[in-house]
mmCIF file with all atom_site columns, C-alpha atoms and ligand atoms in Angstrom:
data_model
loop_
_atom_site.group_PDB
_atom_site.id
_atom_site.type_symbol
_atom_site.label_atom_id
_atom_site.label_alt_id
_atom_site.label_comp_id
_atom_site.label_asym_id
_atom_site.label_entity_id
_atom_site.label_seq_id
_atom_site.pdbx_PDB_ins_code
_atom_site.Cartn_x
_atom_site.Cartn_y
_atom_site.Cartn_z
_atom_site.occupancy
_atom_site.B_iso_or_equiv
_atom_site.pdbx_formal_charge
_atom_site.auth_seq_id
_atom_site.auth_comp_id
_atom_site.auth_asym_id
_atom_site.auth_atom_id
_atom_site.pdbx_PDB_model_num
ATOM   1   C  CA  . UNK A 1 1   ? 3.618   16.765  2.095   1.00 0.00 ? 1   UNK A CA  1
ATOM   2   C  CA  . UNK A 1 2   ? 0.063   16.562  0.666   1.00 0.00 ? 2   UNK A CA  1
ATOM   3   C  CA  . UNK A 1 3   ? -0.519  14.076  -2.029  1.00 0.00 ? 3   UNK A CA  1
ATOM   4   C  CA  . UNK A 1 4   ? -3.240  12.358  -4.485  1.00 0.00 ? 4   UNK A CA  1
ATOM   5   C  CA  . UNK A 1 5   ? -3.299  9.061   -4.686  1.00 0.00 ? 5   UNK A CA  1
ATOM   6   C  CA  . UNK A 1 6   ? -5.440  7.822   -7.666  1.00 0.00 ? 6   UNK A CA  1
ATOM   7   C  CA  . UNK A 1 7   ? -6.691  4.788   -9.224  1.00 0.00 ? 7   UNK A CA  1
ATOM   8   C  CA  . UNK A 1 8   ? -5.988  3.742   -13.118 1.00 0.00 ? 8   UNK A CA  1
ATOM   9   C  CA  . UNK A 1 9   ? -9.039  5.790   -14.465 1.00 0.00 ? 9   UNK A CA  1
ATOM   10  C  CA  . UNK A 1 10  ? -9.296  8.662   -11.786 1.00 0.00 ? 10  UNK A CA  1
ATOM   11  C  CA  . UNK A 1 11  ? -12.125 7.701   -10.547 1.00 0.00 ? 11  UNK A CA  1
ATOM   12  C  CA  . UNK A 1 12  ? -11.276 7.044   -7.100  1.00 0.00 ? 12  UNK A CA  1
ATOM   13  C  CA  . UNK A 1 13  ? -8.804  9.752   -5.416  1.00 0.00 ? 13  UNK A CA  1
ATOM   14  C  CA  . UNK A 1 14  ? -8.153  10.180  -1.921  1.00 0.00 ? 14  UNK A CA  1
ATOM   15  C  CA  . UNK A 1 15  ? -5.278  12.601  -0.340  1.00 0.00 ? 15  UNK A CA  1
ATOM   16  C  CA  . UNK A 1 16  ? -3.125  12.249  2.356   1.00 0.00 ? 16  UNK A CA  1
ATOM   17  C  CA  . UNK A 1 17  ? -1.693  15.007  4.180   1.00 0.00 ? 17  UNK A CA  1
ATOM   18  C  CA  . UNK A 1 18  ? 1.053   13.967  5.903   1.00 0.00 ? 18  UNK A CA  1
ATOM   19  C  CA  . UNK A 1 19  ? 4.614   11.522  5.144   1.00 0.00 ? 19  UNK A CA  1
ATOM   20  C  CA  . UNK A 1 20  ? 3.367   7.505   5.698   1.00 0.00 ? 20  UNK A CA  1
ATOM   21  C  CA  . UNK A 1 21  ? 4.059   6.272   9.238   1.00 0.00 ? 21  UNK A CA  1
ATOM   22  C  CA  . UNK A 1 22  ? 5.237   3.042   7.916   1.00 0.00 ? 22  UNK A CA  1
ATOM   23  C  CA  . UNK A 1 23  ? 6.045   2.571   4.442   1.00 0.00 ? 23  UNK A CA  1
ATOM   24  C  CA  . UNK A 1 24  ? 7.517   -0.714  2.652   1.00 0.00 ? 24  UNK A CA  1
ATOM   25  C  CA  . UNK A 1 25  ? 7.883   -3.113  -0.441  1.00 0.00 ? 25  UNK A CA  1
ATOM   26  C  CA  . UNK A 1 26  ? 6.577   -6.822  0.001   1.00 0.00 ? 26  UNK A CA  1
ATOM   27  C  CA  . UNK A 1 27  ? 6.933   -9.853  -1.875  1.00 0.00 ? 27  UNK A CA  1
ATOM   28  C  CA  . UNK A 1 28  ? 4.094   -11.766 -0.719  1.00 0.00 ? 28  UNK A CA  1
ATOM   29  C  CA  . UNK A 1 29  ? 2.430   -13.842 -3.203  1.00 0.00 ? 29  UNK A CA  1
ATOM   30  C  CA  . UNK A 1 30  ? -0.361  -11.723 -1.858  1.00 0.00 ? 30  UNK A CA  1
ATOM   31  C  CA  . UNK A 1 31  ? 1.048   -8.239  -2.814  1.00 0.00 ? 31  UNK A CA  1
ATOM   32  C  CA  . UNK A 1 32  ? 2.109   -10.180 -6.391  1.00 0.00 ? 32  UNK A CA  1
ATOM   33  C  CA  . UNK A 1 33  ? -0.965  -10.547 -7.574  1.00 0.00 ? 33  UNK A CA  1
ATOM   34  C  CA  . UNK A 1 34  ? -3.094  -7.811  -6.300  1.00 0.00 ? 34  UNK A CA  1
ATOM   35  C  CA  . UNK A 1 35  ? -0.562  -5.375  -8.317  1.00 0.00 ? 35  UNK A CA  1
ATOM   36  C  CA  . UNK A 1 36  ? 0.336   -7.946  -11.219 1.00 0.00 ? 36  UNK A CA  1
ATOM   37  C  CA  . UNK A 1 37  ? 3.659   -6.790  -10.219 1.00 0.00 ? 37  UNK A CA  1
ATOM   38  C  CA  . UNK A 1 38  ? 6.940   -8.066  -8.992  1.00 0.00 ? 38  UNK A CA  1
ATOM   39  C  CA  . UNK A 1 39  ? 6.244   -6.579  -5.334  1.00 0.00 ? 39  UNK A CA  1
ATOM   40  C  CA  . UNK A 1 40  ? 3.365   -4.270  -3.081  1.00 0.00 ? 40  UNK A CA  1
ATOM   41  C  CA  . UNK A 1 41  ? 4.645   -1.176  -2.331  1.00 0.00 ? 41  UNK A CA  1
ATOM   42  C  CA  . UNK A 1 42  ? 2.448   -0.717  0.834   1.00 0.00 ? 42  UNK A CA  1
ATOM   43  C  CA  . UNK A 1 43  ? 2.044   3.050   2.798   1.00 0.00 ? 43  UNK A CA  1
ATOM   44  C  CA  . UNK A 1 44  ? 0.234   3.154   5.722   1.00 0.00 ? 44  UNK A CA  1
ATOM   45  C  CA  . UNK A 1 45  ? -1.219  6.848   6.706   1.00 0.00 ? 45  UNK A CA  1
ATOM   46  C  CA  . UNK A 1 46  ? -2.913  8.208   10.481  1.00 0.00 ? 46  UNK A CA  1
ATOM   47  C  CA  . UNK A 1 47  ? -6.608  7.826   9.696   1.00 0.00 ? 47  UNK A CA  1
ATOM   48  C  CA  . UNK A 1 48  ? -6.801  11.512  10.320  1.00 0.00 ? 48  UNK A CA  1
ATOM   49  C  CA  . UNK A 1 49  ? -4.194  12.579  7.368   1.00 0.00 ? 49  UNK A CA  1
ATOM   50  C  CA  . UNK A 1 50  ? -6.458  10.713  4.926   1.00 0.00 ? 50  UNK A CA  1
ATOM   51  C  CA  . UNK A 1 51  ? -9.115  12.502  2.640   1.00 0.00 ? 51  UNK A CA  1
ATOM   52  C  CA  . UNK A 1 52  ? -11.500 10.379  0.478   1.00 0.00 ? 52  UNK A CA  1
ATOM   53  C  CA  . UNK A 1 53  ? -11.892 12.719  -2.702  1.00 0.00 ? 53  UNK A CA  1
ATOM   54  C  CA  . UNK A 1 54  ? -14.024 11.087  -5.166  1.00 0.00 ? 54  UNK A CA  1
ATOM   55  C  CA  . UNK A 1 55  ? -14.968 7.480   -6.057  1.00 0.00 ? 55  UNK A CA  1
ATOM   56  C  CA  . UNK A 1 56  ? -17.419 4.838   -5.050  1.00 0.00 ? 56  UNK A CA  1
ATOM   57  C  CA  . UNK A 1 57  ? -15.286 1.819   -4.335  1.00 0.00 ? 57  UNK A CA  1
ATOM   58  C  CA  . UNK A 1 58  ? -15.743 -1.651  -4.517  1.00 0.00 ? 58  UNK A CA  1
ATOM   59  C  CA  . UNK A 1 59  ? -14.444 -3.434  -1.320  1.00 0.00 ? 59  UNK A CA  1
ATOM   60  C  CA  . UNK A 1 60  ? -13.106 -7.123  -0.980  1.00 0.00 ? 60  UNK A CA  1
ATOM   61  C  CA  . UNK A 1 61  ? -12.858 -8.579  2.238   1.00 0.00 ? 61  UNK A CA  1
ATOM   62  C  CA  . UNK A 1 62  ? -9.669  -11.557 2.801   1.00 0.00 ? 62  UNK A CA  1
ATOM   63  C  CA  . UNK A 1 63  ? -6.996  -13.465 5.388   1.00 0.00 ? 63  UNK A CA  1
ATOM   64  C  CA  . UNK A 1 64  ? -3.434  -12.524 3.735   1.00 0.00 ? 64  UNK A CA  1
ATOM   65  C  CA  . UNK A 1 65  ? -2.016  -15.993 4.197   1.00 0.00 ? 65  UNK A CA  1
ATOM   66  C  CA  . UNK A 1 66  ? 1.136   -14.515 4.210   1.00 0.00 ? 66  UNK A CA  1
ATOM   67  C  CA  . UNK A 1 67  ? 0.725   -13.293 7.690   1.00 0.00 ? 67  UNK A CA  1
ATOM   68  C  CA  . UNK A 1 68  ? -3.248  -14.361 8.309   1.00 0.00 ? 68  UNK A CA  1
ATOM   69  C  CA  . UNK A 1 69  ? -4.221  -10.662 8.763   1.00 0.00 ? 69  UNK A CA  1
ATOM   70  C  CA  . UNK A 1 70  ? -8.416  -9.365  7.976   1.00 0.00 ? 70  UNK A CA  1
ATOM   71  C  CA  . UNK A 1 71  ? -7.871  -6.904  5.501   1.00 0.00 ? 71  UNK A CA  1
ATOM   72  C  CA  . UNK A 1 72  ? -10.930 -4.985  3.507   1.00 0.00 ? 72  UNK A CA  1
ATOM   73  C  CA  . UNK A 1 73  ? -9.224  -3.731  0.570   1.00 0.00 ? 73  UNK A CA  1
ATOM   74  C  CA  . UNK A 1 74  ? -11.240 -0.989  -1.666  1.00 0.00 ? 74  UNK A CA  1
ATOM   75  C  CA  . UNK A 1 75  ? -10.639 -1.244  -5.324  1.00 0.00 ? 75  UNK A CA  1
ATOM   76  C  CA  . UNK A 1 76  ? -12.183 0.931   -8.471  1.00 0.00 ? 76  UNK A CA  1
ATOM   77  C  CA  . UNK A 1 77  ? -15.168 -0.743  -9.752  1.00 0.00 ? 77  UNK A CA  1
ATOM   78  C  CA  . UNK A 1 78  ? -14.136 0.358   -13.047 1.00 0.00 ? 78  UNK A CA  1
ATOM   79  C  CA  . UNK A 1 79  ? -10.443 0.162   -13.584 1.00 0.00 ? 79  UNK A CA  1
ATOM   80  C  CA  . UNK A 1 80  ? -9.816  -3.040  -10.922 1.00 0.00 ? 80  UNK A CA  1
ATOM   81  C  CA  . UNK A 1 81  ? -6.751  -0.521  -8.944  1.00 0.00 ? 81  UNK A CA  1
ATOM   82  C  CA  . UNK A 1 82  ? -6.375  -1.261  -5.769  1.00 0.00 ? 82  UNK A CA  1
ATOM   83  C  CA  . UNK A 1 83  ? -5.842  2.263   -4.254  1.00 0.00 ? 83  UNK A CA  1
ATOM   84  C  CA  . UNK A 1 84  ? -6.698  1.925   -0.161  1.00 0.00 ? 84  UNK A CA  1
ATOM   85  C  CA  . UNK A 1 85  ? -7.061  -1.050  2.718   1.00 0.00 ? 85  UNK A CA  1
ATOM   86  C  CA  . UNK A 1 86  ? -7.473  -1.673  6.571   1.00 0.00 ? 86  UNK A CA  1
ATOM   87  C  CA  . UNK A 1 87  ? -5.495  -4.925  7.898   1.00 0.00 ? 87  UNK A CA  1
ATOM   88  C  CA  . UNK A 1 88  ? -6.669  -5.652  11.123  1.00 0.00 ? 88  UNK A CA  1
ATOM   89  C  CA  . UNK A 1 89  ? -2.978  -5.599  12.408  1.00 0.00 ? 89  UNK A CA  1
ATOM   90  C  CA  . UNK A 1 90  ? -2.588  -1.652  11.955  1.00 0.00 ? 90  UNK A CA  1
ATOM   91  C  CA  . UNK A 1 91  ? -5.638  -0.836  13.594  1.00 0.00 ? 91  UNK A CA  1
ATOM   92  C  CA  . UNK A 1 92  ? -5.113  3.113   13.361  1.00 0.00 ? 92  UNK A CA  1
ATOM   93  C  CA  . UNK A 1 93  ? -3.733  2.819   10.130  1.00 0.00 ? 93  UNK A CA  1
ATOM   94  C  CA  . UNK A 1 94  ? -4.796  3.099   6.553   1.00 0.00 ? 94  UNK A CA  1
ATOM   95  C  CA  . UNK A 1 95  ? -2.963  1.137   4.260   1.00 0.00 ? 95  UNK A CA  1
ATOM   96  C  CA  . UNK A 1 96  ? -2.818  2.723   0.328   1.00 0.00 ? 96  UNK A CA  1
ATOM   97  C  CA  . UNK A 1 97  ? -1.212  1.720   -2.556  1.00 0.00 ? 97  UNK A CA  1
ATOM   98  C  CA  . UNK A 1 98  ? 2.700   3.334   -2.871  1.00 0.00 ? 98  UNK A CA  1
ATOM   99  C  CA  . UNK A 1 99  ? 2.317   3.347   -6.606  1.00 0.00 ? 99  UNK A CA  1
ATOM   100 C  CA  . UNK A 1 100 ? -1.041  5.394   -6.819  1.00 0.00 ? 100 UNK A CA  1
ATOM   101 C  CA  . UNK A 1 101 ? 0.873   8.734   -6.009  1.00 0.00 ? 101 UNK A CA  1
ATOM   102 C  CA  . UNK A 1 102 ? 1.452   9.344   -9.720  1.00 0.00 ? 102 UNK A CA  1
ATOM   103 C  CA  . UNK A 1 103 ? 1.967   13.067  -9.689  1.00 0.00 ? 103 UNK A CA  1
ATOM   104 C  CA  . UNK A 1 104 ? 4.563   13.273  -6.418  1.00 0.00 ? 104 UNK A CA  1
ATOM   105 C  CA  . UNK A 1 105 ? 5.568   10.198  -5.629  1.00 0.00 ? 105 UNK A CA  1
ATOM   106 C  CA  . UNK A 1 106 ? 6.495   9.057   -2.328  1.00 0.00 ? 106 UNK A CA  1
ATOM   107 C  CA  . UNK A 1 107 ? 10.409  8.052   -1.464  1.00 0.00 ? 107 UNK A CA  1
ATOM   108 C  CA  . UNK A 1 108 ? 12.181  4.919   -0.739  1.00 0.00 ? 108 UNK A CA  1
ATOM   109 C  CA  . UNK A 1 109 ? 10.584  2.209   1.131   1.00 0.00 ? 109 UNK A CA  1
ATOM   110 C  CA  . UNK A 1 110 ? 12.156  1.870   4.365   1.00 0.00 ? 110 UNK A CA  1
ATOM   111 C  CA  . UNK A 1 111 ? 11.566  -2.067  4.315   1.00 0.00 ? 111 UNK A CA  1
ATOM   112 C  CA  . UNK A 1 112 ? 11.325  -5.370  2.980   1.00 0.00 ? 112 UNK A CA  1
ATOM   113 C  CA  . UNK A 1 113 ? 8.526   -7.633  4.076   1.00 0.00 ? 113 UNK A CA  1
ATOM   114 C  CA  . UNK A 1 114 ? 8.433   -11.079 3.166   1.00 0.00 ? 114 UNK A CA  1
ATOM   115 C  CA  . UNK A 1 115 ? 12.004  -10.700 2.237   1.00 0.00 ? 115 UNK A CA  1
ATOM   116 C  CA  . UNK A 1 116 ? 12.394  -14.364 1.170   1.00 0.00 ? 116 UNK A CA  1
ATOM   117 C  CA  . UNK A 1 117 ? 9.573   -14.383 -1.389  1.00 0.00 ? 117 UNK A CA  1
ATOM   118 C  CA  . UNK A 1 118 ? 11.408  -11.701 -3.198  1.00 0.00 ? 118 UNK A CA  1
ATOM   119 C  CA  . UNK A 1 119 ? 12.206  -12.680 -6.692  1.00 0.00 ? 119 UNK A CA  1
ATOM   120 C  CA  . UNK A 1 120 ? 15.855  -13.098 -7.434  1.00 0.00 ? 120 UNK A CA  1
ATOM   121 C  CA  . UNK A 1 121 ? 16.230  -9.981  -9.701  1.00 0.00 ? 121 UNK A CA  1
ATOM   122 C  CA  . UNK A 1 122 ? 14.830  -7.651  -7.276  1.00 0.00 ? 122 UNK A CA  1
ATOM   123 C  CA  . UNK A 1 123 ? 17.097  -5.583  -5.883  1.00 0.00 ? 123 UNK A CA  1
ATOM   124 C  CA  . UNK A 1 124 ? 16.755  -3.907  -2.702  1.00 0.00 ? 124 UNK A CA  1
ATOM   125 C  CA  . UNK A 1 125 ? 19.194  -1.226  -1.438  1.00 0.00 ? 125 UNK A CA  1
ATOM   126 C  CA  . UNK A 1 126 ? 20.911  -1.748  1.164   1.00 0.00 ? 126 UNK A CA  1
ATOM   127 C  CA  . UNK A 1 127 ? 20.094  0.675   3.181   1.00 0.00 ? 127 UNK A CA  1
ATOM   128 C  CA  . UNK A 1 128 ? 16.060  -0.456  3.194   1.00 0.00 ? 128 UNK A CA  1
ATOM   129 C  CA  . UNK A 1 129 ? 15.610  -3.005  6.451   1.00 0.00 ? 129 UNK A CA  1
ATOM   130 C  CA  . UNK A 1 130 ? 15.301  -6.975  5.851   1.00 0.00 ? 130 UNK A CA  1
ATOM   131 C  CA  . UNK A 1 131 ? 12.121  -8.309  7.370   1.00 0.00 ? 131 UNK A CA  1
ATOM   132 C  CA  . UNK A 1 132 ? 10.017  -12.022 6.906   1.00 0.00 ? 132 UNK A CA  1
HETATM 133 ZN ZN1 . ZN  B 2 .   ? -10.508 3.544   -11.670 1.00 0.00 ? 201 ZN  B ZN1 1
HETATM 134 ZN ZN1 . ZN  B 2 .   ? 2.356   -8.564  0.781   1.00 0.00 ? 202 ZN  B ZN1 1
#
């Protein structure tokens, strides 16, 4: 399925055109703060099923030290979303942001990454796989 994936104020889209190859929730610290949130929910697409739509953004470069991966992550200059990254681990893949798919959001995670980070409250079905 084809879908947008979109930053806070629109101002960076891009479109993917295919289901994520890998696709899970992680509790890093990491993941934590770059959403503000309680968890990352992390997609990663085939370079060649992403489009880069509109937008100018602002990259970061930095070492997770969850599991001391490169990643660049892009971010809107404007609205601080982080809506697309490369970690140096997926080397054919490009890692966006689960939550930017506003208008048809993807499904369930298939797993949990940094599983024992997660806080206590979260709950994760049972059916989504357990990882560190
Ligand atoms: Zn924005
Ligand atoms: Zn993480």
């Amino acid at each position: 399925m084809k879908r947008r994936a979109q930053c806070c104020c629109g101002d960076v889209t891009i479109e993917v055109l295919d289901e994520p190859r890998q696709y899970g929730m992680c509790h890093c610290n990491n993941c934590k703060q770059r959403t503000g949130s309680a968890f990352g929910l992390s997609s990663y697409f085939k370079e060649n099923d992403v489009r880069f739509i509109s937008g100018q953004p602002s990259c970061y470069p930095l070492v997770n030290p969850h599991d001391n991966a490169d990643q660049k992550r892009y971010f809107c200059g404007k609205c601080g979303s982080t809506v697309y990254w490369y970690v140096s681990t997926l080397p054919d893949l490009i890692g966006v942001a689960g939550g930017c798919f506003t208008e048809k959001p993807l499904e369930k995670p298939t797993y949990s990454v940094a599983h024992e980070n997660k806080y206590s409250w979260v709950m994760v079905p049972y059916s989504v796989k357990k990882k560190p």
